[in-house]
JSON list of C-alpha atoms in Angstrom, two decimals:
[
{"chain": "A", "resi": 3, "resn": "UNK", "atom": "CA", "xyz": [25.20, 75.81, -92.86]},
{"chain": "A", "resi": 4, "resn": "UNK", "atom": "CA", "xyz": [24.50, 75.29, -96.27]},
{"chain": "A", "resi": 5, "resn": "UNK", "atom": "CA", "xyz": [24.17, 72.35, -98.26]},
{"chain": "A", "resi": 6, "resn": "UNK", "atom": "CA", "xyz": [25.79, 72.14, -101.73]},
{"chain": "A", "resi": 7, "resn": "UNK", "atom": "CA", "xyz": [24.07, 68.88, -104.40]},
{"chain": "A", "resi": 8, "resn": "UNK", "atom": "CA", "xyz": [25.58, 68.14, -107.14]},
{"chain": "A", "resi": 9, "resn": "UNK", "atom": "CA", "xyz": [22.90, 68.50, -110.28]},
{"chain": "A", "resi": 10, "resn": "UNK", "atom": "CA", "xyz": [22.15, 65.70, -112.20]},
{"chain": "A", "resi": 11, "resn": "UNK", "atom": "CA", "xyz": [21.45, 66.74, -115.60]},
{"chain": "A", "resi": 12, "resn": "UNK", "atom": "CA", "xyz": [23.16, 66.71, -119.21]},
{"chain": "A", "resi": 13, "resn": "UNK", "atom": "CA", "xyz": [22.47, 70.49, -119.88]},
{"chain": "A", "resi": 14, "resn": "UNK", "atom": "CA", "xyz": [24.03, 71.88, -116.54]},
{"chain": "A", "resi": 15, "resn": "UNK", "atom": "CA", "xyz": [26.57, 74.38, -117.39]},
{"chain": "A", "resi": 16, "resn": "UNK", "atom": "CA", "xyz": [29.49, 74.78, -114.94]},
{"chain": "A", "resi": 17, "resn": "UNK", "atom": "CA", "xyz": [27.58, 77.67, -112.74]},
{"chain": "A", "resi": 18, "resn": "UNK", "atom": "CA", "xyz": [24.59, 75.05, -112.64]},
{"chain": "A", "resi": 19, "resn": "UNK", "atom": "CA", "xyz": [26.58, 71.77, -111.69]},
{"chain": "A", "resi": 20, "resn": "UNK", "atom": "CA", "xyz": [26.10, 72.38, -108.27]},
{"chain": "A", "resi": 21, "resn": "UNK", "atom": "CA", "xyz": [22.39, 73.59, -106.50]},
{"chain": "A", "resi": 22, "resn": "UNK", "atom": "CA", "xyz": [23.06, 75.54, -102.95]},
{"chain": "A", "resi": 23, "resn": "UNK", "atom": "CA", "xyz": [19.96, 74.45, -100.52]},
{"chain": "A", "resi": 24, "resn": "UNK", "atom": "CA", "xyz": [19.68, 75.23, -96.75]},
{"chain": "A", "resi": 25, "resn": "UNK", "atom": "CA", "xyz": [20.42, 72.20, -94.48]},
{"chain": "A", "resi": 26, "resn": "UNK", "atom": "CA", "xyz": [17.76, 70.76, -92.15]},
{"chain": "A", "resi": 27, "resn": "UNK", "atom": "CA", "xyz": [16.68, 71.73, -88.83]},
{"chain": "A", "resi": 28, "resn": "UNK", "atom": "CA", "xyz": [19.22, 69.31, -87.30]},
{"chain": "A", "resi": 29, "resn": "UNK", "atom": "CA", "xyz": [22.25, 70.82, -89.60]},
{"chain": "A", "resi": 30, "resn": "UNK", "atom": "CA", "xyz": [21.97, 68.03, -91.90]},
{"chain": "A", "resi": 31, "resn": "UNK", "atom": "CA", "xyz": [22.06, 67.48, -95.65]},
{"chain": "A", "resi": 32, "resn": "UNK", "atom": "CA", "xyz": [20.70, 65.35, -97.39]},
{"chain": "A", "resi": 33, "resn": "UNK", "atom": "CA", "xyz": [21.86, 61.84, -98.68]},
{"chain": "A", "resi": 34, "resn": "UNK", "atom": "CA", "xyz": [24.12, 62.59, -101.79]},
{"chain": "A", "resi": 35, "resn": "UNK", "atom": "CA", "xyz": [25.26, 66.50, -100.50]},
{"chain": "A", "resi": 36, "resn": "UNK", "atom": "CA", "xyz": [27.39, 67.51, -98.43]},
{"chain": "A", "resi": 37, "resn": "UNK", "atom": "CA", "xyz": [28.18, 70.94, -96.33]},
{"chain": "A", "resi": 38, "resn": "UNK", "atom": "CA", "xyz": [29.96, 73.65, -97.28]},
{"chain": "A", "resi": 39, "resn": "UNK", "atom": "CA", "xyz": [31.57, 76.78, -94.73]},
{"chain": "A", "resi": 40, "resn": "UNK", "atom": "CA", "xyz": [34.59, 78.93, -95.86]},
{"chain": "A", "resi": 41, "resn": "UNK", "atom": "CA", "xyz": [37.27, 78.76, -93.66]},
{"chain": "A", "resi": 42, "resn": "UNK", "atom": "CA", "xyz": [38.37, 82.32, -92.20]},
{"chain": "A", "resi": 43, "resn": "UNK", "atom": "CA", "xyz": [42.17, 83.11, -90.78]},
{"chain": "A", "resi": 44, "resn": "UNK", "atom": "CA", "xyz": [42.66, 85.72, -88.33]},
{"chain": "A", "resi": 45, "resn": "UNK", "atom": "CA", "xyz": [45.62, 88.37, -89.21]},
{"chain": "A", "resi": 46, "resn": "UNK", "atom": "CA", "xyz": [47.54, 86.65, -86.42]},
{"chain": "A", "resi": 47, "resn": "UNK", "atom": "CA", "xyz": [47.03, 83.34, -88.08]},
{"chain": "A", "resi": 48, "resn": "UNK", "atom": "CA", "xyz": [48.43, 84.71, -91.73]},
{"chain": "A", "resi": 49, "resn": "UNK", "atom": "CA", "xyz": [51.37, 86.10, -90.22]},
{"chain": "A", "resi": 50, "resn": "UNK", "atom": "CA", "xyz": [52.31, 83.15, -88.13]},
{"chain": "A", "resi": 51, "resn": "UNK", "atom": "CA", "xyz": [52.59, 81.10, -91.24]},
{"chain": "A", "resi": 52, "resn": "UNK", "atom": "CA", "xyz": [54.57, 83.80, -93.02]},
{"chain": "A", "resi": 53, "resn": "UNK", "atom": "CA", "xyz": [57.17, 83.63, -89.83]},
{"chain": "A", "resi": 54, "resn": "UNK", "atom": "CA", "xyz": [56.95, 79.92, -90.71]},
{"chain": "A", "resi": 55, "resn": "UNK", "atom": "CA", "xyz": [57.61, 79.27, -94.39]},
{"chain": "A", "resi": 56, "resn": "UNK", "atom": "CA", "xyz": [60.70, 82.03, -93.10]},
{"chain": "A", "resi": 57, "resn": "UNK", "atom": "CA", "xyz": [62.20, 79.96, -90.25]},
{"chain": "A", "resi": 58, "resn": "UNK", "atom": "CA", "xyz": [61.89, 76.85, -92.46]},
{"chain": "A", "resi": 59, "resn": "UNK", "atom": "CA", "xyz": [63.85, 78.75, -95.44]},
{"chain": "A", "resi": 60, "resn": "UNK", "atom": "CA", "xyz": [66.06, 79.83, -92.80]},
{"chain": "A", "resi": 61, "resn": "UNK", "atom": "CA", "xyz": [66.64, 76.41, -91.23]},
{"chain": "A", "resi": 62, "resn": "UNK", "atom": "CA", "xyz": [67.43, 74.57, -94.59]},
{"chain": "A", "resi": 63, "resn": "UNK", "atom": "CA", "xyz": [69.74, 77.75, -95.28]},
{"chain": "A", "resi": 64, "resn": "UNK", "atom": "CA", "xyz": [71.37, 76.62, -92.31]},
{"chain": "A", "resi": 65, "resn": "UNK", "atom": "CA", "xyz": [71.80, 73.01, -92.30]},
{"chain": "A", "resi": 66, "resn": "UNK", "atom": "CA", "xyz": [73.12, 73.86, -96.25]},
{"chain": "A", "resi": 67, "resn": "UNK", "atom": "CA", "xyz": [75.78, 76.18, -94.96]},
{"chain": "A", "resi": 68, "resn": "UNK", "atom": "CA", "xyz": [76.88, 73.84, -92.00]},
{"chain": "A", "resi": 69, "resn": "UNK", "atom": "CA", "xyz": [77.30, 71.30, -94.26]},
{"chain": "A", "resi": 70, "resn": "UNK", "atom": "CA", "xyz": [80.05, 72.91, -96.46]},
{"chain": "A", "resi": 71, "resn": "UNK", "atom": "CA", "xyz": [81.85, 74.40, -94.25]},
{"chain": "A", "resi": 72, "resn": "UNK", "atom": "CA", "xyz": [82.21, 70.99, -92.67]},
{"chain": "A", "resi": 73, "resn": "UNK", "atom": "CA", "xyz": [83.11, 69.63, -95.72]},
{"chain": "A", "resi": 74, "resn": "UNK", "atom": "CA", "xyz": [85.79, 72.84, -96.58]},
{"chain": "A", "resi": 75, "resn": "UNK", "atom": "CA", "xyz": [86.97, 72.41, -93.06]},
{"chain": "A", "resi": 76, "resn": "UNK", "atom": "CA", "xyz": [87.80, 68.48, -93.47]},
{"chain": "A", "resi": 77, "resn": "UNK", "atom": "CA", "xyz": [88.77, 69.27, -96.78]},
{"chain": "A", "resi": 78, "resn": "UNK", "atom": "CA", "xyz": [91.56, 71.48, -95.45]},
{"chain": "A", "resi": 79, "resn": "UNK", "atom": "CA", "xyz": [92.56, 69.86, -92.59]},
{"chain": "A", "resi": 80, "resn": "UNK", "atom": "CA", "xyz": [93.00, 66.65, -94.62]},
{"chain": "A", "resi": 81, "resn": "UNK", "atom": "CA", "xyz": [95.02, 68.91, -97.37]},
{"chain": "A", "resi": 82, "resn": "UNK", "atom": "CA", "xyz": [97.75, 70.46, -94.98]},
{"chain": "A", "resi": 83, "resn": "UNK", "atom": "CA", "xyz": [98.19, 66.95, -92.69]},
{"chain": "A", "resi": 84, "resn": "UNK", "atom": "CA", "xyz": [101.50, 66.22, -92.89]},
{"chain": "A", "resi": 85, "resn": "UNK", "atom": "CA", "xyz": [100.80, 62.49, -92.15]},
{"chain": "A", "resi": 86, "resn": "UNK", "atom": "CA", "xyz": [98.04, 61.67, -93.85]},
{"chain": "A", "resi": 87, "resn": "UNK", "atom": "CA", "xyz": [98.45, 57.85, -93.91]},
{"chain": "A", "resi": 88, "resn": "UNK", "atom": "CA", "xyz": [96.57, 57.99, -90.23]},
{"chain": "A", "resi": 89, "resn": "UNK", "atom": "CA", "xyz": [93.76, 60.20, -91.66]},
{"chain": "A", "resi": 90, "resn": "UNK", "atom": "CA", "xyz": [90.58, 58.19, -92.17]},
{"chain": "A", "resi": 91, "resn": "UNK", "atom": "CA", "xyz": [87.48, 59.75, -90.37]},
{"chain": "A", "resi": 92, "resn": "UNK", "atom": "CA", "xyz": [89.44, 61.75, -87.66]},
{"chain": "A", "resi": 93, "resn": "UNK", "atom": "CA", "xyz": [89.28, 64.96, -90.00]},
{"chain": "A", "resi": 94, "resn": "UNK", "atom": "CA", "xyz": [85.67, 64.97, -90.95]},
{"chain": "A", "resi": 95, "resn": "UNK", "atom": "CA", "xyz": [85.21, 64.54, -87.08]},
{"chain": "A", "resi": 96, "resn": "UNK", "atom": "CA", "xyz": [87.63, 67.17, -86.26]},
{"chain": "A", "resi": 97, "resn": "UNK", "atom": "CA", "xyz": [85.94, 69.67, -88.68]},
{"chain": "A", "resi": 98, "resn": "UNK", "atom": "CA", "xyz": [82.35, 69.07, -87.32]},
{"chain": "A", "resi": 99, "resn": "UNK", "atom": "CA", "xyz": [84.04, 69.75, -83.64]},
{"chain": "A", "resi": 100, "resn": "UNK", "atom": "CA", "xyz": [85.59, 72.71, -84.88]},
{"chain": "A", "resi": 101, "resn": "UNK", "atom": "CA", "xyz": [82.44, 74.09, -87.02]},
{"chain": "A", "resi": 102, "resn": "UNK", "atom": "CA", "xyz": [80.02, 73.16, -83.92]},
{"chain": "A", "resi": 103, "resn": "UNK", "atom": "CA", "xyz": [82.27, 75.24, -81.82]},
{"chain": "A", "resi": 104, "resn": "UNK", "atom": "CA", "xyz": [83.70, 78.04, -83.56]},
{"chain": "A", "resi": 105, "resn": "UNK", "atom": "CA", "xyz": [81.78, 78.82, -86.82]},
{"chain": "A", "resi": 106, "resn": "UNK", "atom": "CA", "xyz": [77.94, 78.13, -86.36]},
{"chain": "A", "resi": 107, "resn": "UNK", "atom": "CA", "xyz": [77.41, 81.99, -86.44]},
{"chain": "A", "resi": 108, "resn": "UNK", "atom": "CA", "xyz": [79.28, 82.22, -89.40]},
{"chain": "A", "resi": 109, "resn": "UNK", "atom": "CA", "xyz": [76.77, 79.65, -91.24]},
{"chain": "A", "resi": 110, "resn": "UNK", "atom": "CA", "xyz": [74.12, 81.60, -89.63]}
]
């Protein structure tokens, strides 16, 4: 491994603020540096966190589009209720039922 110190010195230029020395025999730096490695991802690695960043788009997507059809749904069945003196939460209820049973592909 290699040990990077930082240069203590008014003149150091940005290339120079930093002085690259091998570590120790025991893979040690010195007091006041500290090791540096560069990571490395496998191919498999970069495209598992490709399929990530999609299923989490995809997820939010989801929850988004559940949520207004539940509302449209509610909206609806509150709209053509002929009584609707007895409708309090029983519609938004009824509309997550009815999304949750029939229309989660549809959100999909």
């Amino acid at each position: 491994a290699q040990c990077m110190c930082p240069v203590m010195d008014a003149n150091a230029t940005l290339s120079t603020l930093v002085e690259t020395v091998e570590s120790n025999n025991d893979g040690l730096c010195d007091e006041g540096c500290f090791t540096h490695r560069e990571l490395v991802y496998a191919t498999n690695t970069k495209y598992v966190a490709f399929f990530m960043l999609f299923v989490w788009f995809w997820t939010s997507q989801f929850i988004v589009a559940v949520g207004e059809i539940v509302v449209a749904l509610a909206i609806s069945l509150w709209y053509f209720d002929r009584n609707r003196s007895l409708a309090r939460n029983a519609h938004f209820f009824r509309a997550v039922f009815l999304v949750s049973l029939y229309h989660l592909g549809t959100a999909a």
